[in-house]
């Protein structure tokens, strides 16, 4: 079994965490949610939905990024397109998702074609949709 590899996001860039700490209040709900939940625990649960289990092909976005974007959609009652726009322009959401300040999110991350690409692997046998 190969090594899992995901897209490197820009949180370590010059405009990374330092900028967010100056601009986004540390008591913001999304900042606190990020501190409260260990998001990495979900990687192994969600990884079977990836073709090649993130070991082959171009490095995909981490399942944590996708999960966080879905959480944003649920919390703020946003469509997929609105979530992608919010992750581009809203600094608290951008930090929550894990993007660097100067980093843009590809529009295809939550698109229907991305879900279709995953096929039936998003379906759990006894629980319906993930």
Short mmCIF file of C-alpha atoms in Angstrom, two decimals:
data_model
loop_
_atom_site.label_atom_id
_atom_site.label_comp_id
_atom_site.label_asym_id
_atom_site.label_seq_id
_atom_site.Cartn_x
_atom_site.Cartn_y
_atom_site.Cartn_z
CA UNK A 1 0.00 0.00 0.00
CA UNK A 2 1.38 3.39 -1.00
CA UNK A 3 1.55 6.62 0.89
CA UNK A 4 -1.51 8.88 1.02
CA UNK A 5 -0.85 12.29 -0.47
CA UNK A 6 -3.08 15.31 -0.71
CA UNK A 7 -2.91 18.81 -2.19
CA UNK A 8 -0.72 21.11 -0.15
CA UNK A 9 -2.78 24.06 1.01
CA UNK A 10 -1.32 27.51 1.62
CA UNK A 11 -1.65 27.76 5.41
CA UNK A 12 2.13 27.62 5.67
CA UNK A 13 2.63 30.46 3.21
CA UNK A 14 3.66 34.02 4.00
CA UNK A 15 -0.03 34.91 4.22
CA UNK A 16 -0.87 31.87 6.34
CA UNK A 17 -1.89 31.56 9.96
CA UNK A 18 -0.25 34.82 11.10
CA UNK A 19 -2.60 36.90 8.95
CA UNK A 20 -5.66 34.98 10.09
CA UNK A 21 -4.71 35.48 13.74
CA UNK A 22 -4.58 39.23 13.15
CA UNK A 23 -7.87 39.52 11.24
CA UNK A 24 -10.26 36.72 12.27
CA UNK A 25 -11.35 36.95 15.93
CA UNK A 26 -10.11 33.94 17.88
CA UNK A 27 -13.53 33.59 19.50
CA UNK A 28 -15.26 33.21 16.10
CA UNK A 29 -17.45 30.10 15.98
CA UNK A 30 -15.49 28.49 13.12
CA UNK A 31 -12.14 29.08 14.83
CA UNK A 32 -13.47 27.45 17.99
CA UNK A 33 -15.01 24.56 16.01
CA UNK A 34 -11.65 23.93 14.36
CA UNK A 35 -10.02 23.74 17.79
CA UNK A 36 -12.74 21.53 19.24
CA UNK A 37 -12.82 18.79 16.60
CA UNK A 38 -9.89 16.60 15.56
CA UNK A 39 -10.69 16.67 11.85
CA UNK A 40 -7.88 14.30 10.89
CA UNK A 41 -9.76 11.43 12.54
CA UNK A 42 -12.14 11.48 9.56
CA UNK A 43 -9.48 10.90 6.89
CA UNK A 44 -9.43 7.11 7.20
CA UNK A 45 -13.23 6.97 7.33
CA UNK A 46 -13.67 9.05 4.15
CA UNK A 47 -10.66 7.80 2.19
CA UNK A 48 -12.45 4.78 0.64
CA UNK A 49 -14.49 7.28 -1.41
CA UNK A 50 -11.31 8.28 -3.27
CA UNK A 51 -10.26 6.37 -6.38
CA UNK A 52 -6.90 4.82 -5.72
CA UNK A 53 -7.21 5.81 -2.04
CA UNK A 54 -5.14 8.96 -2.72
CA UNK A 55 -2.11 6.82 -3.54
CA UNK A 56 -2.17 7.13 -7.33
CA UNK A 57 -2.77 9.91 -9.81
CA UNK A 58 -2.73 13.62 -9.10
CA UNK A 59 -2.91 14.43 -5.36
CA UNK A 60 -6.53 15.17 -4.41
CA UNK A 61 -7.77 17.56 -1.77
CA UNK A 62 -7.85 15.99 1.67
CA UNK A 63 -11.22 14.52 2.66
CA UNK A 64 -11.07 16.95 5.59
CA UNK A 65 -11.28 19.92 3.20
CA UNK A 66 -14.35 18.44 1.52
CA UNK A 67 -15.93 17.56 4.89
CA UNK A 68 -15.37 21.07 6.23
CA UNK A 69 -16.94 22.58 3.12
CA UNK A 70 -19.97 20.35 3.60
CA UNK A 71 -20.16 21.45 7.25
CA UNK A 72 -20.15 25.08 6.07
CA UNK A 73 -22.97 24.28 3.63
CA UNK A 74 -25.00 22.73 6.44
CA UNK A 75 -24.33 25.42 9.05
CA UNK A 76 -25.05 28.37 6.78
CA UNK A 77 -27.62 26.71 4.50
CA UNK A 78 -25.52 27.35 1.39
CA UNK A 79 -25.50 25.65 -1.98
CA UNK A 80 -22.29 24.04 -3.21
CA UNK A 81 -21.60 27.04 -5.43
CA UNK A 82 -22.18 29.44 -2.51
CA UNK A 83 -19.82 27.43 -0.30
CA UNK A 84 -17.10 27.59 -2.91
CA UNK A 85 -17.61 31.34 -3.24
CA UNK A 86 -17.61 31.79 0.55
CA UNK A 87 -14.40 29.75 0.83
CA UNK A 88 -12.83 32.15 -1.64
CA UNK A 89 -13.94 35.47 -0.11
CA UNK A 90 -14.83 34.96 3.58
CA UNK A 91 -11.68 34.86 5.71
CA UNK A 92 -13.14 32.90 8.65
CA UNK A 93 -14.43 30.22 6.29
CA UNK A 94 -11.18 30.24 4.34
CA UNK A 95 -9.23 29.64 7.55
CA UNK A 96 -11.68 26.95 8.69
CA UNK A 97 -11.29 25.05 5.42
CA UNK A 98 -7.50 25.37 5.60
CA UNK A 99 -6.75 27.64 2.67
CA UNK A 100 -4.04 30.26 2.74
CA UNK A 101 -5.21 33.86 2.44
CA UNK A 102 -3.81 34.15 -1.08
CA UNK A 103 -5.06 30.74 -2.21
CA UNK A 104 -8.06 30.17 -4.44
CA UNK A 105 -10.16 27.04 -4.28
CA UNK A 106 -10.83 25.29 -7.59
CA UNK A 107 -14.52 25.49 -8.42
CA UNK A 108 -14.76 21.74 -8.97
CA UNK A 109 -14.12 20.65 -5.38
CA UNK A 110 -17.78 20.17 -4.42
CA UNK A 111 -19.31 19.98 -7.87
CA UNK A 112 -21.78 17.30 -8.85
CA UNK A 113 -19.24 15.90 -11.30
CA UNK A 114 -16.83 15.32 -8.42
CA UNK A 115 -19.48 13.33 -6.59
CA UNK A 116 -20.35 11.44 -9.75
CA UNK A 117 -16.65 10.67 -10.21
CA UNK A 118 -16.67 9.02 -6.77
CA UNK A 119 -19.60 6.87 -7.93
CA UNK A 120 -21.37 4.64 -5.48
CA UNK A 121 -18.49 4.66 -3.03
CA UNK A 122 -20.24 7.53 -1.22
CA UNK A 123 -23.06 5.15 -0.41
CA UNK A 124 -22.82 3.11 2.75
CA UNK A 125 -24.60 -0.25 2.51
CA UNK A 126 -26.87 0.17 5.53
CA UNK A 127 -26.89 3.91 6.06
CA UNK A 128 -27.61 5.48 2.68
CA UNK A 129 -25.58 8.56 1.77
CA UNK A 130 -22.53 9.45 3.82
#
